[in-house]
Amino acid sequence: MQQDQFIQKAASASFPMTFDGPPQDFYFLLLPNMTMLSVASAIEPLRIANQLTNSRLYRWFTMTEDGEPVTCSTGIKVTPDTALQPLPSNSVGFVCCSIQPLGAASEKTLNWLRREDRFGRPLGGICTGAFALAAAGLLNGRRFTLHWENHDSFQETYPQLTPSPNIYEIDGRIMSCGGGNSAIDMMLALIEERHGPDLAALVADMCLHTRSGPTNSPQKSSRSFTIGTRNRNLLAAIRVMENALEEPLLMEELCATLGVSRRQIERLFKRYLGQSPMSYYNDLRLTRAYGFLNETDMTVTEIAAATGFRSASHLARAFRKKYGNNPNSFRKYWS
């Protein structure tokens, strides 16, 4: 008997169930430099569900625009099952993107997404796949997410759209996740919806994965966990800074906004973050500038304005001091 490529032999774990319906097909469109971890995290729960039930609950296929191998984020080449093609009626399509998402989806991919949407196919974005979904015009009025590191550049590119901070979102026929292990949680939610919570729980156990919980979860650890304190004045100061990067506040304005003395704020930043408030503030702005340089087509002058620097030369001096390179050279290195 020839082994079914979608059902592998299990060691001992099993989940007996009766299912007579057709398998649900998943098609993963792999764009250049897509992140391998997130794609594997999306496919493995489907494989495990089949293995546990000894049934063809799911099938999965990979595509590239031209059917040729694509190089992923690790430099490994992945050979797809097929070139871009219309999706069968009982199938789901995901676009899998990379850490450099702007422009990764060609017009051919965008037209494919629009066509499949018109035919009512469920569609999704993995990691930064929301960039492609937004470019295709599919996210208006939808709840969606993408990797937290790309939120700022996404909103600069699509200011009318606001991504969720959660690890995944399922809003009708549009699905998205932040990449990495969050793809597991999204697929577990789909498995639970189709085949029940008990199977989804066992698939999670087989992945050695603790689910995010029934209410979904934010992608990033809480700020208090990251810096090791729940001091409300320090946390409030950081929130104010993060919300005022384009027009930075002076130290006096920060203290007045918080209703806290300059001496107290400086002491808190020195104790928990090892630097002055204005040094931390400057680092926040430079981190955002770094992201814009890497992920958008904004000019250095536009980035300087968006991150609160007086001019492109002001940004260049600060950027060189922190990263050892000027913005234009940095951008050329990665292009």
Coordinates of C-alpha atoms in Angstrom, one line a residue:
M1 CA 0.0 0.0 0.0
Q2 CA 1.4 3.4 -1.0
Q3 CA 1.8 5.8 1.9
D4 CA -0.4 8.9 1.7
Q5 CA 1.9 12.0 1.7
F6 CA -0.6 13.8 3.9
I7 CA -0.9 11.1 6.6
Q8 CA 2.2 10.0 8.4
K9 CA 2.5 7.1 10.8
A10 CA 2.2 8.1 14.4
A11 CA 4.3 6.8 17.3
S12 CA 1.5 6.4 19.9
A13 CA -0.7 9.5 20.2
S14 CA -4.0 9.3 18.4
F15 CA -7.4 10.9 18.2
P16 CA -10.0 8.5 16.9
M17 CA -12.7 10.4 15.0
T18 CA -15.1 9.9 12.1
F19 CA -14.9 12.4 9.3
D20 CA -16.4 11.7 5.9
G21 CA -16.1 15.1 4.4
P22 CA -13.5 16.2 1.8
P23 CA -10.1 17.5 3.1
Q24 CA -9.6 21.2 3.3
D25 CA -6.8 22.5 1.1
F26 CA -4.3 25.2 2.1
Y27 CA -2.2 27.0 -0.4
F28 CA 0.8 28.9 0.8
L29 CA 2.2 31.5 -1.6
L30 CA 5.9 31.9 -0.8
L31 CA 7.3 35.4 -1.6
P32 CA 11.0 36.0 -1.7
N33 CA 12.8 36.0 1.7
M34 CA 9.7 34.7 3.4
T35 CA 10.3 33.6 7.0
M36 CA 10.7 29.8 7.2
L37 CA 9.7 29.5 10.9
S38 CA 6.2 31.1 10.3
V39 CA 5.5 28.9 7.2
A40 CA 6.5 25.7 9.0
S41 CA 4.5 26.8 12.0
A42 CA 1.4 27.1 9.8
I43 CA 1.8 23.7 8.1
E44 CA 2.9 21.5 10.9
P45 CA -0.4 21.7 12.9
L46 CA -2.3 20.5 9.7
R47 CA 0.1 17.6 9.3
I48 CA -0.2 16.6 13.0
A49 CA -4.0 16.8 12.8
N50 CA -4.0 14.3 10.0
Q51 CA -1.5 12.1 11.8
L52 CA -3.5 12.0 15.0
T53 CA -6.8 11.2 13.3
N54 CA -5.3 9.0 10.6
S55 CA -7.5 11.0 8.3
R56 CA -7.1 13.4 5.4
L57 CA -8.5 16.3 7.2
Y58 CA -6.2 18.7 5.4
R59 CA -3.9 19.0 2.5
W60 CA -1.2 21.7 1.9
F61 CA 0.6 23.0 -1.1
T62 CA 3.2 25.6 -1.7
M63 CA 3.3 28.1 -4.6
T64 CA 5.6 30.7 -6.0
E65 CA 4.7 33.3 -8.6
D66 CA 6.6 31.5 -11.4
G67 CA 6.8 28.0 -10.0
E68 CA 10.6 28.4 -9.5
P69 CA 12.3 27.8 -6.1
V70 CA 12.3 30.7 -3.7
T71 CA 15.0 31.7 -1.2
C72 CA 13.7 32.1 2.3
S73 CA 15.0 34.2 5.2
T74 CA 17.6 31.6 6.2
G75 CA 19.0 31.4 2.7
I76 CA 17.6 28.0 2.1
K77 CA 15.9 27.5 -1.3
V78 CA 12.4 26.0 -1.2
T79 CA 11.0 24.2 -4.3
P80 CA 7.2 24.9 -4.6
D81 CA 4.5 22.4 -5.6
T82 CA 3.2 24.7 -8.3
A83 CA 3.2 28.1 -9.8
L84 CA 0.6 30.7 -8.9
Q85 CA -2.9 29.4 -9.9
P86 CA -6.6 29.8 -9.2
L87 CA -7.6 28.3 -5.9
P88 CA -10.0 25.3 -5.8
S89 CA -13.4 26.1 -4.2
N90 CA -12.7 24.4 -0.9
S91 CA -9.4 26.0 -0.1
V92 CA -7.7 28.7 1.8
G93 CA -4.9 30.9 0.5
F94 CA -2.1 32.5 2.5
V95 CA 0.5 34.9 1.3
C96 CA 3.8 34.4 3.2
C97 CA 6.0 37.4 3.4
S98 CA 9.3 38.5 4.8
I99 CA 11.1 41.0 7.0
Q100 CA 11.4 43.3 4.0
P101 CA 7.7 43.3 2.9
L102 CA 7.4 46.6 1.0
G103 CA 7.0 45.7 -2.7
A104 CA 7.6 42.0 -2.1
A105 CA 4.3 41.2 -3.7
S106 CA 4.2 41.9 -7.5
E107 CA 1.2 43.1 -9.4
K108 CA 0.7 39.5 -10.4
T109 CA 0.3 38.5 -6.8
L110 CA -2.0 41.4 -6.0
N111 CA -4.2 40.6 -8.9
W112 CA -4.4 37.0 -7.8
L113 CA -5.4 38.1 -4.3
R114 CA -8.1 40.3 -5.7
R115 CA -9.4 37.6 -8.0
E116 CA -9.6 35.0 -5.2
D117 CA -11.3 37.6 -2.9
R118 CA -13.9 38.2 -5.6
F119 CA -14.6 34.5 -5.7
G120 CA -15.1 34.4 -1.9
R121 CA -12.0 32.4 -1.0
P122 CA -10.7 32.7 2.5
L123 CA -7.3 34.5 2.4
G124 CA -4.6 35.3 4.9
G125 CA -1.3 36.9 5.6
I126 CA 1.5 35.3 7.5
C127 CA 4.2 37.4 9.2
T128 CA 4.1 40.6 7.1
G129 CA 1.7 39.2 4.6
A130 CA -0.7 42.0 5.6
F131 CA 1.4 44.3 3.4
A132 CA 0.3 42.3 0.4
L133 CA -3.3 42.1 1.6
A134 CA -3.4 45.9 2.1
A135 CA -1.8 46.6 -1.3
A136 CA -4.5 44.5 -2.8
G137 CA -7.2 46.5 -1.0
L138 CA -8.5 43.6 1.1
L139 CA -8.0 45.0 4.6
N140 CA -10.4 48.0 4.6
G141 CA -12.8 47.6 7.6
R142 CA -11.1 44.4 8.6
R143 CA -9.4 43.4 11.8
F144 CA -5.8 42.2 11.0
T145 CA -2.3 41.9 12.3
L146 CA 1.3 41.5 11.3
H147 CA 4.7 41.2 13.1
W148 CA 5.0 43.9 15.7
E149 CA 8.4 45.1 14.4
N150 CA 6.7 46.2 11.1
H151 CA 3.7 48.0 12.6
D152 CA 5.3 51.5 12.3
S153 CA 6.4 51.1 8.7
F154 CA 3.0 49.6 7.8
Q155 CA 1.1 52.5 9.2
E156 CA 3.4 55.0 7.5
T157 CA 2.6 53.2 4.2
Y158 CA -1.1 52.6 5.0
P159 CA -2.1 55.4 7.5
Q160 CA -5.8 54.5 7.1
L161 CA -5.3 51.0 8.4
T162 CA -4.5 50.1 12.0
P163 CA -3.0 46.6 12.8
S164 CA -4.0 44.8 15.9
P165 CA -1.4 44.1 18.6
N166 CA -2.6 40.5 18.9
I167 CA -0.7 37.4 17.7
Y168 CA -3.4 36.5 15.2
E169 CA -6.7 37.8 13.9
I170 CA -9.5 36.0 12.1
D171 CA -12.1 38.4 10.7
G172 CA -14.5 36.5 8.5
R173 CA -12.6 35.4 5.4
I174 CA -9.5 37.4 6.2
M175 CA -6.9 35.8 8.5
S176 CA -3.5 37.1 9.6
C177 CA -0.8 36.4 12.2
G178 CA 2.4 38.0 13.4
G179 CA 4.6 35.2 12.1
G180 CA 6.9 32.9 14.1
N181 CA 5.0 30.6 16.5
S182 CA 1.9 32.7 16.2
A183 CA 1.0 30.8 13.0
I184 CA 0.5 27.8 15.3
D185 CA -2.1 29.6 17.3
M186 CA -3.9 30.7 14.2
M187 CA -4.0 27.3 12.7
L188 CA -5.1 25.7 16.0
A189 CA -8.1 28.2 16.0
L190 CA -9.0 27.0 12.5
I191 CA -8.7 23.4 13.5
E192 CA -10.8 24.0 16.6
E193 CA -13.5 25.7 14.5
R194 CA -13.6 22.8 12.0
H195 CA -13.0 19.7 14.2
G196 CA -13.5 20.8 17.8
P197 CA -11.4 21.9 20.8
D198 CA -10.2 18.5 21.9
L199 CA -8.3 17.8 18.6
A200 CA -6.9 21.3 18.7
A201 CA -5.7 20.8 22.2
L202 CA -3.9 17.6 21.3
V203 CA -2.3 19.1 18.3
A204 CA -1.0 21.9 20.5
D205 CA 0.4 19.3 22.9
M206 CA 2.1 17.5 20.0
C207 CA 3.7 20.8 19.0
L208 CA 4.8 21.3 22.6
H209 CA 3.0 24.6 22.3
T210 CA 1.1 26.5 25.0
R211 CA -1.9 28.2 23.3
S212 CA -2.4 31.9 23.7
G213 CA -5.8 31.4 25.3
P214 CA -9.4 31.9 24.2
T215 CA -9.1 35.7 24.1
N216 CA -6.0 35.8 21.9
S217 CA -2.8 37.6 23.2
P218 CA -0.6 40.5 22.4
Q219 CA 2.6 39.8 20.5
K220 CA 5.0 41.6 22.8
S221 CA 5.7 41.0 26.4
S222 CA 4.3 43.8 28.7
R223 CA 6.6 46.7 29.1
S224 CA 6.7 46.1 32.9
F225 CA 8.0 42.6 32.3
T226 CA 10.6 43.8 29.8
I227 CA 12.1 46.5 32.0
G228 CA 11.6 44.6 35.3
T229 CA 9.4 47.0 37.1
R230 CA 5.7 48.1 37.4
N231 CA 6.6 51.6 38.4
R232 CA 3.7 53.5 37.0
N233 CA 5.5 56.8 36.5
L234 CA 8.3 55.2 34.5
L235 CA 5.8 53.2 32.4
A236 CA 3.7 56.3 31.8
A237 CA 6.8 58.2 30.7
I238 CA 7.7 55.6 28.2
R239 CA 4.2 55.5 26.8
V240 CA 4.2 59.3 26.4
M241 CA 7.6 59.1 24.6
E242 CA 6.4 56.3 22.3
N243 CA 3.3 58.4 21.3
A244 CA 5.3 61.5 20.7
L245 CA 8.2 60.5 18.4
E246 CA 7.3 62.7 15.5
E247 CA 7.1 65.8 17.7
P248 CA 9.4 65.0 20.7
L249 CA 8.7 66.7 24.0
L250 CA 11.3 68.7 25.9
M251 CA 12.2 67.3 29.4
E252 CA 10.1 70.1 31.0
E253 CA 7.1 69.2 28.8
L254 CA 7.5 65.5 29.7
C255 CA 7.5 66.2 33.4
A256 CA 4.5 68.6 33.1
T257 CA 2.6 66.0 31.2
L258 CA 3.3 63.3 33.8
G259 CA 3.0 65.6 36.8
V260 CA 6.3 64.3 38.1
S261 CA 9.5 66.1 39.0
R262 CA 12.5 66.1 36.7
R263 CA 14.7 64.6 39.4
Q264 CA 12.3 61.7 40.0
I265 CA 12.0 60.8 36.3
E266 CA 15.8 61.0 35.8
R267 CA 16.3 58.7 38.9
L268 CA 13.8 56.1 37.6
F269 CA 15.4 56.0 34.1
K270 CA 18.9 55.7 35.6
R271 CA 17.9 52.9 38.0
Y272 CA 15.8 50.7 35.6
L273 CA 17.2 51.5 32.2
G274 CA 20.7 52.7 32.8
Q275 CA 20.4 55.9 30.8
S276 CA 18.9 59.4 31.0
P277 CA 15.3 60.0 29.9
M278 CA 16.4 62.0 26.8
S279 CA 18.9 59.4 25.8
Y280 CA 16.2 56.7 26.0
Y281 CA 13.9 59.0 24.0
N282 CA 16.5 59.5 21.3
D283 CA 17.1 55.7 21.0
L284 CA 13.3 55.2 20.5
R285 CA 13.3 57.7 17.6
L286 CA 16.4 56.2 16.1
T287 CA 15.0 52.7 16.3
R288 CA 11.9 53.9 14.4
A289 CA 14.1 55.6 11.8
Y290 CA 16.1 52.3 11.4
G291 CA 12.8 50.5 10.7
F292 CA 11.7 53.1 8.2
L293 CA 15.0 53.0 6.3
N294 CA 14.8 49.2 6.1
E295 CA 11.1 48.7 5.3
T296 CA 9.8 51.8 3.4
D297 CA 10.7 54.0 0.4
M298 CA 10.5 57.1 2.5
T299 CA 13.3 59.6 1.8
V300 CA 15.8 60.4 4.6
T301 CA 14.2 63.8 4.9
E302 CA 10.8 62.3 5.3
I303 CA 12.1 59.8 7.9
A304 CA 13.8 62.7 9.8
A305 CA 10.4 64.5 9.9
A306 CA 8.6 61.4 11.0
T307 CA 11.0 60.7 13.9
G308 CA 11.4 64.2 15.3
F309 CA 14.8 65.2 13.9
R310 CA 15.3 68.8 12.7
S311 CA 16.7 67.8 9.3
A312 CA 18.2 64.9 7.3
S313 CA 21.6 65.9 8.5
H314 CA 20.5 66.0 12.1
L315 CA 19.2 62.4 11.7
A316 CA 22.4 61.4 9.9
R317 CA 24.6 62.5 12.7
A318 CA 22.6 60.8 15.4
F319 CA 22.2 57.6 13.2
R320 CA 25.9 57.4 12.5
K321 CA 26.7 57.8 16.2
K322 CA 24.4 54.9 17.2
Y323 CA 24.8 52.5 14.2
G324 CA 28.2 53.4 12.8
N325 CA 26.8 54.3 9.4
N326 CA 24.9 57.1 7.8
P327 CA 21.3 56.5 6.6
N328 CA 22.0 56.5 2.9
S329 CA 24.9 54.0 3.2
F330 CA 22.9 51.8 5.5
R331 CA 20.0 51.7 2.9
K332 CA 22.4 50.9 0.0
Y333 CA 24.0 48.1 2.1
W334 CA 20.6 46.3 2.5
S335 CA 19.3 47.0 -1.0

